[in-house]
Coordinates of C-alpha atoms and ligand atoms in Angstrom, one line a residue:
X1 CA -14.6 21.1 0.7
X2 CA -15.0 17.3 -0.1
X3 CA -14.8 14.8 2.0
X4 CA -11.7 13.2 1.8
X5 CA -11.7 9.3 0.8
X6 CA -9.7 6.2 0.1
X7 CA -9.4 6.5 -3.3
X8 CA -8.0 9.7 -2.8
X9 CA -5.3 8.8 -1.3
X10 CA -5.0 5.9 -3.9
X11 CA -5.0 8.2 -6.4
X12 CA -2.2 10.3 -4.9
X13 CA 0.1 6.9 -4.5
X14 CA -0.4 6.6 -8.6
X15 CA 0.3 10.2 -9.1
X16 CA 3.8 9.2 -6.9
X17 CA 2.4 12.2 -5.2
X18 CA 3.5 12.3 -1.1
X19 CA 1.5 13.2 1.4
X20 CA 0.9 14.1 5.4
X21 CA -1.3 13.0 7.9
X22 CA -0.8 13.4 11.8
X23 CA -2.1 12.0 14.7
X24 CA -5.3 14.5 16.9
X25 CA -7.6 13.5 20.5
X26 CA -9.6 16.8 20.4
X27 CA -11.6 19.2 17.9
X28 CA -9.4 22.3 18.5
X29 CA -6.3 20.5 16.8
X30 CA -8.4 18.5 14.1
X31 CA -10.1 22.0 13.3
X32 CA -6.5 23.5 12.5
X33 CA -5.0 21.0 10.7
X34 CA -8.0 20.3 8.7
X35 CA -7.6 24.1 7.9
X36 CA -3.9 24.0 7.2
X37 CA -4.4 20.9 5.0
X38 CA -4.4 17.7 6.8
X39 CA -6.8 15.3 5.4
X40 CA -6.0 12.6 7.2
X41 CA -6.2 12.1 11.0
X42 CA -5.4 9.2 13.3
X43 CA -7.1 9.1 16.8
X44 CA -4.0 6.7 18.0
X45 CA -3.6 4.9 20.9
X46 CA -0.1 6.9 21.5
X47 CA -3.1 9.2 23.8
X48 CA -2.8 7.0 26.4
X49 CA 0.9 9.0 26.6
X50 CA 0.4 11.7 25.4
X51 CA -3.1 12.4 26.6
X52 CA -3.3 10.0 29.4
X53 CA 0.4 10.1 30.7
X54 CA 1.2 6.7 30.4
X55 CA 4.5 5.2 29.7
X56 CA 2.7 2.6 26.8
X57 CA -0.3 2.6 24.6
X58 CA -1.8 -0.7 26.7
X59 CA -3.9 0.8 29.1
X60 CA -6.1 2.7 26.2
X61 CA -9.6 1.1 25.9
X62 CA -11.4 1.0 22.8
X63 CA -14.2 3.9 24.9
X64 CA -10.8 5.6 25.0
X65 CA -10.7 5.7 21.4
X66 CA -14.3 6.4 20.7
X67 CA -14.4 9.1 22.7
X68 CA -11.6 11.2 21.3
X69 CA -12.9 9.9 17.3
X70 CA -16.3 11.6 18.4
X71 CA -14.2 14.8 19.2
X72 CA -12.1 14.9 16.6
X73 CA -14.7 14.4 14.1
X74 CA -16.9 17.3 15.6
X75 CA -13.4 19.3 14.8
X76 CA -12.8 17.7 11.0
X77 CA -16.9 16.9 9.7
X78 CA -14.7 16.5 6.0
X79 CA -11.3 14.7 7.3
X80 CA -10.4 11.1 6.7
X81 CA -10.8 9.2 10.4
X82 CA -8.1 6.6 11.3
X83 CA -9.5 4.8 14.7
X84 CA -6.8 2.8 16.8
X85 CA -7.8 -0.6 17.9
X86 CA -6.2 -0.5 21.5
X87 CA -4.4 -3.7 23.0
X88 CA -6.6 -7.2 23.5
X89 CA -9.3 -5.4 21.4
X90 CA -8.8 -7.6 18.2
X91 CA -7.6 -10.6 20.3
X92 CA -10.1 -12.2 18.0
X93 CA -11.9 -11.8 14.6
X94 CA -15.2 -11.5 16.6
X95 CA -14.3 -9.4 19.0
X96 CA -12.7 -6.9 16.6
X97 CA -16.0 -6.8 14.7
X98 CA -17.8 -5.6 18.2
X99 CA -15.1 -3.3 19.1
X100 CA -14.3 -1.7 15.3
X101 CA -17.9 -1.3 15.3
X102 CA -18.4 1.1 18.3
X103 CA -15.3 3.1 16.7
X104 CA -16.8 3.3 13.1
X105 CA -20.3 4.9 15.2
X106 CA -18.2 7.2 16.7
X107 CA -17.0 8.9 13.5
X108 CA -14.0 6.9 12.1
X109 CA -13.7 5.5 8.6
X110 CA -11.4 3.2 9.2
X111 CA -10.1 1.2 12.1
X112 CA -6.2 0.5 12.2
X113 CA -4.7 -2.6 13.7
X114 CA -0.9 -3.5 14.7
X115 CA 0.5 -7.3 13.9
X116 CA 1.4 -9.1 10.9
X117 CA -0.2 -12.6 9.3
X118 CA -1.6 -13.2 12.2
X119 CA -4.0 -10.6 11.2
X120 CA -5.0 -12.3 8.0
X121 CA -8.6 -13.4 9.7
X122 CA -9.3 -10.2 11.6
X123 CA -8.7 -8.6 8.4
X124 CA -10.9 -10.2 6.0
X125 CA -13.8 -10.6 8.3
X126 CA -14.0 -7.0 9.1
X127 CA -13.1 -5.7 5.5
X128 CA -15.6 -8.1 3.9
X129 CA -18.4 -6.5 7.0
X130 CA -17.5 -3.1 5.6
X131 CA -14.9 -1.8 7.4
X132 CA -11.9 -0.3 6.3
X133 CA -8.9 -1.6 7.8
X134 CA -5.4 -0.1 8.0
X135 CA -2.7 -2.5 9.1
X136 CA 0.7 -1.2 11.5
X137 CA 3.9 -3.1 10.8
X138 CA 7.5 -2.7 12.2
X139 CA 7.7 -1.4 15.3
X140 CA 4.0 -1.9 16.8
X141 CA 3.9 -0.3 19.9
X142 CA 1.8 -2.7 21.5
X143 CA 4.0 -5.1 21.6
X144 CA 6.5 -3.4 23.6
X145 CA 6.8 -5.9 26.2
X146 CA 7.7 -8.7 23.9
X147 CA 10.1 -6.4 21.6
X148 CA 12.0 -5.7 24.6
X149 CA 11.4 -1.5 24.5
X150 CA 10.8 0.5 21.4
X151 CA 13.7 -0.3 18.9
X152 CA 14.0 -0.3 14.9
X153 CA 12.9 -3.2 13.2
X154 CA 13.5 -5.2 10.2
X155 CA 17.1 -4.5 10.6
X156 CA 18.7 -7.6 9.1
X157 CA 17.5 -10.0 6.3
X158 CA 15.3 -12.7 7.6
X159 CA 13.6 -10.0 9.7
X160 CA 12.9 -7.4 6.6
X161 CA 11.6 -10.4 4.7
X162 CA 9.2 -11.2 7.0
X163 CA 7.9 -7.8 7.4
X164 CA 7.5 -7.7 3.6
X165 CA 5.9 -10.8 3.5
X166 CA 2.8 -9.5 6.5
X167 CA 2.8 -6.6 4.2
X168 CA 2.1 -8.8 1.2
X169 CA -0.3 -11.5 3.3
X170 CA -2.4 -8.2 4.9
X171 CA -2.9 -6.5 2.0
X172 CA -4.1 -10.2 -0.1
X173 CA -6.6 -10.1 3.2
X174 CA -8.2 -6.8 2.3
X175 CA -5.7 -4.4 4.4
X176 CA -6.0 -0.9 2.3
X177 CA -3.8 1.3 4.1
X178 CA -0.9 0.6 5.9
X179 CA 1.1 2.5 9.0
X180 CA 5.2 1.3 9.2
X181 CA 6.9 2.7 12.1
X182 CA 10.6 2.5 12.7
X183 CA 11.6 0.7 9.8
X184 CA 15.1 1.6 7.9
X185 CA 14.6 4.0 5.0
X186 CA 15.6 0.9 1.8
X187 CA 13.0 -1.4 3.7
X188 CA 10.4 1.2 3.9
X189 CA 11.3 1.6 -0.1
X190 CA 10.7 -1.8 -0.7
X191 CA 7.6 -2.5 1.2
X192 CA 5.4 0.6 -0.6
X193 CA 6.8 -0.4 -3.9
X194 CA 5.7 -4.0 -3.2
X195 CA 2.0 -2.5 -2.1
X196 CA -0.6 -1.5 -4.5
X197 CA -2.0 0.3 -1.5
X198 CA -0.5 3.5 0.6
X199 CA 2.1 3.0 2.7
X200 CA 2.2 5.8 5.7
X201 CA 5.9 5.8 7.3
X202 CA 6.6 7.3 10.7
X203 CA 10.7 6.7 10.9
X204 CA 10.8 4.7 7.8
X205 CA 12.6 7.0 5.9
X206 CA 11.3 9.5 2.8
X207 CA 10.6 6.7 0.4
X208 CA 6.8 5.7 1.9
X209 CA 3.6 7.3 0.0
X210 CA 2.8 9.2 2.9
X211 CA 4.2 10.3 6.7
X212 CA 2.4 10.5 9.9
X213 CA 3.5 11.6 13.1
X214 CA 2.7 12.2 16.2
X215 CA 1.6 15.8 17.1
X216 CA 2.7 16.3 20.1
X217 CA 6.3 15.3 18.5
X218 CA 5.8 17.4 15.5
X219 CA 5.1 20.3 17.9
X220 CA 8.1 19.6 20.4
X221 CA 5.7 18.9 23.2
X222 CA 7.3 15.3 23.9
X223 CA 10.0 15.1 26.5
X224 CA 12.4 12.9 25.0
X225 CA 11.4 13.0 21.2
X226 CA 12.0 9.9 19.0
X227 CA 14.7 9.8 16.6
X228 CA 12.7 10.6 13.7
X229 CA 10.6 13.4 15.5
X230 CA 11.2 17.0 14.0
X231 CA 10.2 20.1 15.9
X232 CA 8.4 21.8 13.3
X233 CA 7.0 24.9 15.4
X234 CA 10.3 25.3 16.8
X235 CA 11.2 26.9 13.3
X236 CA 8.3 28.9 12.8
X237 CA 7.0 30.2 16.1
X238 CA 3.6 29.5 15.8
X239 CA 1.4 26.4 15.4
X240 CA -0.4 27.1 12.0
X241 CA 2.6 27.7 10.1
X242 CA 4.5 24.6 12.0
X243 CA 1.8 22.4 10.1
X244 CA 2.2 24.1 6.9
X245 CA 5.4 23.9 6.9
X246 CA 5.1 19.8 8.2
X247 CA 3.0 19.5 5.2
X248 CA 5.4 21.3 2.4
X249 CA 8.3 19.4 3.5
X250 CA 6.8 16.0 3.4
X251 CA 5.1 16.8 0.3
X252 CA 8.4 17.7 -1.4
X253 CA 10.4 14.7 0.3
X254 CA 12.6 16.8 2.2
X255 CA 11.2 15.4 5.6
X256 CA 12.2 12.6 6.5
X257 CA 15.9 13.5 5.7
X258 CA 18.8 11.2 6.4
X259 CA 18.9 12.6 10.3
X260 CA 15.2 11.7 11.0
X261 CA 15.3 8.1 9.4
X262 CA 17.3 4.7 10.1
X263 CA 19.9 3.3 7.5
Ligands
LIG301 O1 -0.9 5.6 18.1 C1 -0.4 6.3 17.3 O2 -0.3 7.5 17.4 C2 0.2 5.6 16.2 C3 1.3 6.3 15.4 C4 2.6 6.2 16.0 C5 1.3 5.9 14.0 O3 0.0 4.4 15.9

């Protein structure tokens, strides 16, 4: 097998072909859904719950990160690495070049960061120093504290606009991939038709190129599930099927259906 790249998934965007990535902290998992399919993995900062047992993603530390991209790269050699930047470690364009750098040595091939124009900077200066940079818009779970708990965004007009408008500013920076979380389904539309480049939903409805989600959510692991969350083994008993069956449903655009997204 090839390694997978960015101009793969590119390539699948022109094709309008969709596709499914999930999230993985350890080889065993990356191994399997490399096997089943999965070409692209995100170490994400969501370990500090689900690994780590925290109630947020702030008290991940980008050693944190490197540490599970090493393991999940020993489990997926050929996979497509998304690294997390955790909280305060892009605070600054300088300090995400230090920071993205210790994750790219540790096996990722891209680092993902969560903020809009803000960004524009951090962006540029990492892209144009060789590193690939994915961008998270709508709900960014880092900012918990200052969205007031983890809630849909881009609900009315002036707030969808903006979104659209990061989107726009990130990707003039150099941004080639971009994560939207919690987003409703026609915003999610509009954004990837306004990109050249993927656009990855997780609750932002069936119209995005691609869908992530979180594993232990897709494997009904999480106590109280997100909206959007579908038990996937619960329908098929057993964990290799549960990502097949992830994959052919997002491939075919049947998941997200209207009882998994936000109108
Ligand atoms: O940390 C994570 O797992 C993520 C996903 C929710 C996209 O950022």
């Amino acid at each position: 097998m090839k390694p997978t790249t960015l101009s793969d998934l590119c390539q699948l965007k022109k094709e309008k072909r969709k596709f499914a990535t999930l999230t993985a902290y350890d080889a065993s998992f990356s191994r399997l859904f490399a096997e089943q399919g999965i070409n692209v993995i995100l170490i994400g900062d969501s370990l500090g719950m689900t690994v780590q047992g925290f109630d947020s993603t702030l008290p991940v530390t980008v050693g944190d990160i490197a540490y599970h991209t090493r393991n999940v790269r020993t489990g997926a050699p050929q996979s497509f690495l998304i690294a997390d930047m955790p909280f305060m470690s892009y605070a600054t364009p300088e300090q995400s070049c230090n920071n993205a750098a210790e994750l790219m040595r540790s096996g990722a091939n891209m680092v993902k960061i969560e903020g809009g124009s803000w960004l524009y900077e951090t962006v540029k200066m990492l892209t144009e120093r060789s590193v690939p940079v994915c961008g998270h818009l709508g709900l960014t779970p880092q900012a918990v504290n200052v969205l007031g708990g983890y809630k849909v965004q881009g609900r009315d007009e002036a707030t969808a606009q903006q979104l659209l408008n990061d989107a726009i500013t990130l990707e003039k920076a150099g941004m080639q991939l971009l994560v939207l979380e919690c987003v409703p389904t026609e915003l999610g539309r509009k954004i990837t038709e306004a990109l050249e480049i993927p656009v990855i939903g997780i609750g932002a409805g069936n119209q995005t190129d691609g869908q992530i989600l979180v594993m232990h959510d897709a494997l009904g692991i999480t106590a109280k599930p997100p909206k959007f969350a579908k038990n996937f083994l619960k329908e098929t008993g057993n964990i290799r099927d549960a990502i097949s069956l992830y994959i052919e449903q997002v491939e075919n655009g049947t998941y997200p259906d209207q009882a998994h997204s936000f109108n």
